[in-house]
mmCIF file of C-alpha atoms in Angstrom:
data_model
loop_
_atom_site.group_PDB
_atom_site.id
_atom_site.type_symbol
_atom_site.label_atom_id
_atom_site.label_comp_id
_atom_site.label_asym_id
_atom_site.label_seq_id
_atom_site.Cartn_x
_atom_site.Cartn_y
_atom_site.Cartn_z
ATOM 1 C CA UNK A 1 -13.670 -44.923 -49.375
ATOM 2 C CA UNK A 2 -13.639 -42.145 -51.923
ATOM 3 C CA UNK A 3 -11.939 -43.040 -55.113
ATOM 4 C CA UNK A 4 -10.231 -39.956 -57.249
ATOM 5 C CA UNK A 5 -9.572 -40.100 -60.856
ATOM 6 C CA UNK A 6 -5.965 -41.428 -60.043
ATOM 7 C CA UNK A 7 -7.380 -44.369 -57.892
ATOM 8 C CA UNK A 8 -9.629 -45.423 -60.565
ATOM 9 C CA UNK A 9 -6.336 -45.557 -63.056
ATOM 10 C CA UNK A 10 -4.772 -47.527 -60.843
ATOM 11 C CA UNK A 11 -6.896 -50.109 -60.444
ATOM 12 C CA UNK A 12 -7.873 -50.427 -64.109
ATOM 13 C CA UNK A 13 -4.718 -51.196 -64.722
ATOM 14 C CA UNK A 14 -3.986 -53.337 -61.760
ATOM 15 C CA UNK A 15 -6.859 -55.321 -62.866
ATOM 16 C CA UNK A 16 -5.436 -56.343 -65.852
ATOM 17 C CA UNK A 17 -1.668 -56.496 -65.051
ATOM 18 C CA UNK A 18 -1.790 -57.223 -61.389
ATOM 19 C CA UNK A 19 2.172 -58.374 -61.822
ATOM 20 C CA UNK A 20 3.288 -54.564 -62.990
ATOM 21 C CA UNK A 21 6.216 -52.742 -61.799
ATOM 22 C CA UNK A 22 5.385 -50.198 -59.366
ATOM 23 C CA UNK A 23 8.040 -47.917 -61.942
ATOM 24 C CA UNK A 24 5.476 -49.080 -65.110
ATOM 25 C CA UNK A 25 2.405 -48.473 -63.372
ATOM 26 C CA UNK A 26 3.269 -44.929 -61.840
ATOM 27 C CA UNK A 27 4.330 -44.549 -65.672
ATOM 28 C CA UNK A 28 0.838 -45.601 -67.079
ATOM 29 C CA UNK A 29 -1.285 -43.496 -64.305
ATOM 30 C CA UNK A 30 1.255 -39.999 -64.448
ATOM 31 C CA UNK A 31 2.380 -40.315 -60.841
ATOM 32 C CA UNK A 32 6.246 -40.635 -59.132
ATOM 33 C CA UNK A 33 7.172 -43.803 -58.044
ATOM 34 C CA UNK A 34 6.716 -42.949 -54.830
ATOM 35 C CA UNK A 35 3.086 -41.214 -54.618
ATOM 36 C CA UNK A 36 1.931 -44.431 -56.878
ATOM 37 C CA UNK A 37 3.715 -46.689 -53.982
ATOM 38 C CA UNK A 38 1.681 -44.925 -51.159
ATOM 39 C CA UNK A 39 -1.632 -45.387 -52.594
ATOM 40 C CA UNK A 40 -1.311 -48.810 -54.044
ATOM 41 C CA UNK A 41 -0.621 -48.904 -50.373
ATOM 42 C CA UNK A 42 -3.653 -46.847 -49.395
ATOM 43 C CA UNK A 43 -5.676 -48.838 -51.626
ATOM 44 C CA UNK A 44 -4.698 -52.230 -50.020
ATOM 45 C CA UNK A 45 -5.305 -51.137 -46.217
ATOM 46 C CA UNK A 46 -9.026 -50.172 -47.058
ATOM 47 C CA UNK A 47 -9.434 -53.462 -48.441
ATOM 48 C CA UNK A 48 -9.986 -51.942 -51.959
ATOM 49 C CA UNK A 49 -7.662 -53.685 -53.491
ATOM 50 C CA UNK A 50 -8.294 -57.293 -51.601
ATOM 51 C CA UNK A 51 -5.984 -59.832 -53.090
ATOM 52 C CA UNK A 52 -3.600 -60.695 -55.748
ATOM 53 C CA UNK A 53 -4.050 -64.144 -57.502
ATOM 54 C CA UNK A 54 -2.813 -65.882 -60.735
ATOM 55 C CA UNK A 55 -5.352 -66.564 -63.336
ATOM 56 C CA UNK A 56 -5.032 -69.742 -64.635
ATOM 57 C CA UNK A 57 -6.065 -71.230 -68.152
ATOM 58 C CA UNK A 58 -8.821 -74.351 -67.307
ATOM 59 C CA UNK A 59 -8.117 -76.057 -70.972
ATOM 60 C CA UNK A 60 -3.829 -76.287 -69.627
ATOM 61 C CA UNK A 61 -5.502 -77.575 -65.903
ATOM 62 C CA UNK A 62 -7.500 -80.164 -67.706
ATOM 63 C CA UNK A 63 -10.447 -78.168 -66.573
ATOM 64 C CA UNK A 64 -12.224 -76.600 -70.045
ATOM 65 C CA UNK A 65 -15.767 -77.921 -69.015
ATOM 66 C CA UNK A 66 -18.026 -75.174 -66.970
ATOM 67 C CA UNK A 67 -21.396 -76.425 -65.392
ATOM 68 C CA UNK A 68 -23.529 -73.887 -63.455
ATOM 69 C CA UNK A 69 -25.409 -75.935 -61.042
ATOM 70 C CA UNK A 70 -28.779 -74.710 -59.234
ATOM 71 C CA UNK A 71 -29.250 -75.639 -55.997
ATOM 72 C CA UNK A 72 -33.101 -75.932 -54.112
ATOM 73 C CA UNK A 73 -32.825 -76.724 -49.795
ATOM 74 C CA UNK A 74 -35.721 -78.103 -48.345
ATOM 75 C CA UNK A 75 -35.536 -74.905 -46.354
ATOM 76 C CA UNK A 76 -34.391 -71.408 -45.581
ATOM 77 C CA UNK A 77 -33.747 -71.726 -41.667
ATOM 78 C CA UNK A 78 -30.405 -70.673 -40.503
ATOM 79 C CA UNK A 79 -28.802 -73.930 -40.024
ATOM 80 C CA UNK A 80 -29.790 -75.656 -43.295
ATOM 81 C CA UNK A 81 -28.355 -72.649 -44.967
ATOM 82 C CA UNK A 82 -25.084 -73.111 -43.246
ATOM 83 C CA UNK A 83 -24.708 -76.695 -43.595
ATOM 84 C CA UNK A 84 -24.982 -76.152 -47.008
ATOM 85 C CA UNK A 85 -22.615 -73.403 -47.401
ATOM 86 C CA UNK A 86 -20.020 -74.994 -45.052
ATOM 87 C CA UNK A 87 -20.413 -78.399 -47.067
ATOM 88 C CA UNK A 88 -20.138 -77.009 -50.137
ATOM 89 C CA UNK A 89 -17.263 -74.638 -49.612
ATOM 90 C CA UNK A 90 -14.985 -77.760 -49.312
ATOM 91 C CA UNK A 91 -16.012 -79.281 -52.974
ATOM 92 C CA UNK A 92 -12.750 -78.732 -54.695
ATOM 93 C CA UNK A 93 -14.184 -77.905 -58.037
ATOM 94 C CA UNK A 94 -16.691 -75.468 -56.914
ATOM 95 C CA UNK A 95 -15.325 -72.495 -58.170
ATOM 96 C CA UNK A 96 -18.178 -70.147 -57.022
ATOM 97 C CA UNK A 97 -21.195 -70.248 -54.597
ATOM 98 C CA UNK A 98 -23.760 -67.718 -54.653
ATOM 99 C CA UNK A 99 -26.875 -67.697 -52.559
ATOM 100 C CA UNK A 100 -29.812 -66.453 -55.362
ATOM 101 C CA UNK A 101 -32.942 -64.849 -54.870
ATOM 102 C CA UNK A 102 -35.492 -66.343 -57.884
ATOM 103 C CA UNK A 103 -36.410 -70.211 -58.325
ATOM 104 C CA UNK A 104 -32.971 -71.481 -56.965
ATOM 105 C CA UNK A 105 -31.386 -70.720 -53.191
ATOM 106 C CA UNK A 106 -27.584 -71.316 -55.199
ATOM 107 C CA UNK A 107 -26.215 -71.139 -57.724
ATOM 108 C CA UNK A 108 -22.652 -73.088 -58.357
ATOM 109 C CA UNK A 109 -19.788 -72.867 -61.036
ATOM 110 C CA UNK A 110 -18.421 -76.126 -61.118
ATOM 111 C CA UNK A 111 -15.288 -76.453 -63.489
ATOM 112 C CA UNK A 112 -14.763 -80.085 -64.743
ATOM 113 C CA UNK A 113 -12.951 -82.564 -67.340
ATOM 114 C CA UNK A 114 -15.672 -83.309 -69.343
ATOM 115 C CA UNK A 115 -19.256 -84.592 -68.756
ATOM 116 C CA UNK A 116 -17.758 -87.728 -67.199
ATOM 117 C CA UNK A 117 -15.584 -86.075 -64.495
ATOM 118 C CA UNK A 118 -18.884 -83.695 -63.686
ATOM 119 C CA UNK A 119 -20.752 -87.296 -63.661
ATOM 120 C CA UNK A 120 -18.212 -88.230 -60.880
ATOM 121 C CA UNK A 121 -18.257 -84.326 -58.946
ATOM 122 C CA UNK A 122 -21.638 -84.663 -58.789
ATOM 123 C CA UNK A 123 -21.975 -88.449 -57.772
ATOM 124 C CA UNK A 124 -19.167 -87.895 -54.805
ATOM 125 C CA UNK A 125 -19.913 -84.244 -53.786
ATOM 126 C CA UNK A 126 -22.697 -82.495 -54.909
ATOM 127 C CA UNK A 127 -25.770 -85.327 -54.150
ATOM 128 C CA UNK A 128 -24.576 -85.841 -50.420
ATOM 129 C CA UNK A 129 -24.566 -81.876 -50.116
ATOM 130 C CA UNK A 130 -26.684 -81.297 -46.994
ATOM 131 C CA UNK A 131 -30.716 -79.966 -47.275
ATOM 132 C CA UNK A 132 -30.490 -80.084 -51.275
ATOM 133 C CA UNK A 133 -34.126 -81.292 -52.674
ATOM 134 C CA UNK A 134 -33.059 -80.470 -56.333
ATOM 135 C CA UNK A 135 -30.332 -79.610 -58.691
ATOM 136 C CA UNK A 136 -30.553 -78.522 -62.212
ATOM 137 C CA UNK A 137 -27.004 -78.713 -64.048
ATOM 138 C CA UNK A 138 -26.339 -76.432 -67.458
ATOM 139 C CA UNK A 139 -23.128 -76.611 -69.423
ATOM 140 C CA UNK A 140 -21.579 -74.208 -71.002
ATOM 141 C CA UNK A 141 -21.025 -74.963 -74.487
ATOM 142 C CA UNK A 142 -18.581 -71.783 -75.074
ATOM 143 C CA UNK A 143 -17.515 -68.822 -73.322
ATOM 144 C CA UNK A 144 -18.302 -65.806 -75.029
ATOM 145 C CA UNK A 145 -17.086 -63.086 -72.178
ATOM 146 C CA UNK A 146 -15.220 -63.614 -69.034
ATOM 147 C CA UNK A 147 -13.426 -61.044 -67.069
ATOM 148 C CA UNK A 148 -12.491 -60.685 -63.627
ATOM 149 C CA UNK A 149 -12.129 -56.494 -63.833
ATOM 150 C CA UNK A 150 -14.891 -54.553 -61.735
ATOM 151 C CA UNK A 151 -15.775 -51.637 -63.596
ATOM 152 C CA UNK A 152 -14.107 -48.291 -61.658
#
């Protein structure tokens, strides 16, 4: 899909105020209510625009501890990669999944307590994940950056 100048606006500022007003955001981007309505509208049917969610804060969910997790299979064949991915999809604390190319097959962002509650995540989920032969764990000791904006 071709984005115009307008689109792009739009979803800058969607981005970062997801809960606008269709009147605010037409206001922010120079459009009528109406031509702002049709291609927020526009924008959702091609998928563009995919979702809206509510960001929460992890410190008020008891959640302020990040570990990225690498994950090694003992193999790259279909079905170990599935098992895997099916497995691990259902590990309520894995935020994110990623299959890597480099030293790791995947890469996880596991959000946690504190080192104890990772101890326990890791003792009940991630060591009876399917095919894994290793796992190196880091924890992030501060984030420095985090957004969830795509740049448009």
């Amino acid at each position: 899909m071709d984005l115009d100048d307008t689109d792009r606006r739009l979803l800058r500022v969607l981005q970062k105020q997801g809960r606008i007003s269709n009147a605010e955001l037409s206001e922010r981007v120079n459009l009528s209510p109406s031509a702002c309505h049709r291609r927020v509208a526009r924008l959702e049917r091609a998928g563009v625009i995919r979702d809206y969610v509510a960001l929460l804060d992890p410190r008020k969910m008891a959640r302020p501890t990040t570990v990225f997790v690498e994950i090694t299979l003992s193999g790259q064949a279909d079905e170990v990669l599935e098992a895997f991915e099916k497995a691990v999809a259902r590990v309520p604390d894995v935020l994110e999944c990623h299959l890597m190319a480099g030293t790791a097959d995947y890469l996880l962002k596991v959000v946690a307590e504190d080192s104890e509650d990772f101890a326990r995540i890791h003792r009940q989920y991630l060591t009876r994940l399917p095919g894994v032969t290793r796992m190196q764990s880091s924890f992030a000791l501060r984030t420095v950056f985090k957004t969830t904006a795509l740049p448009v």
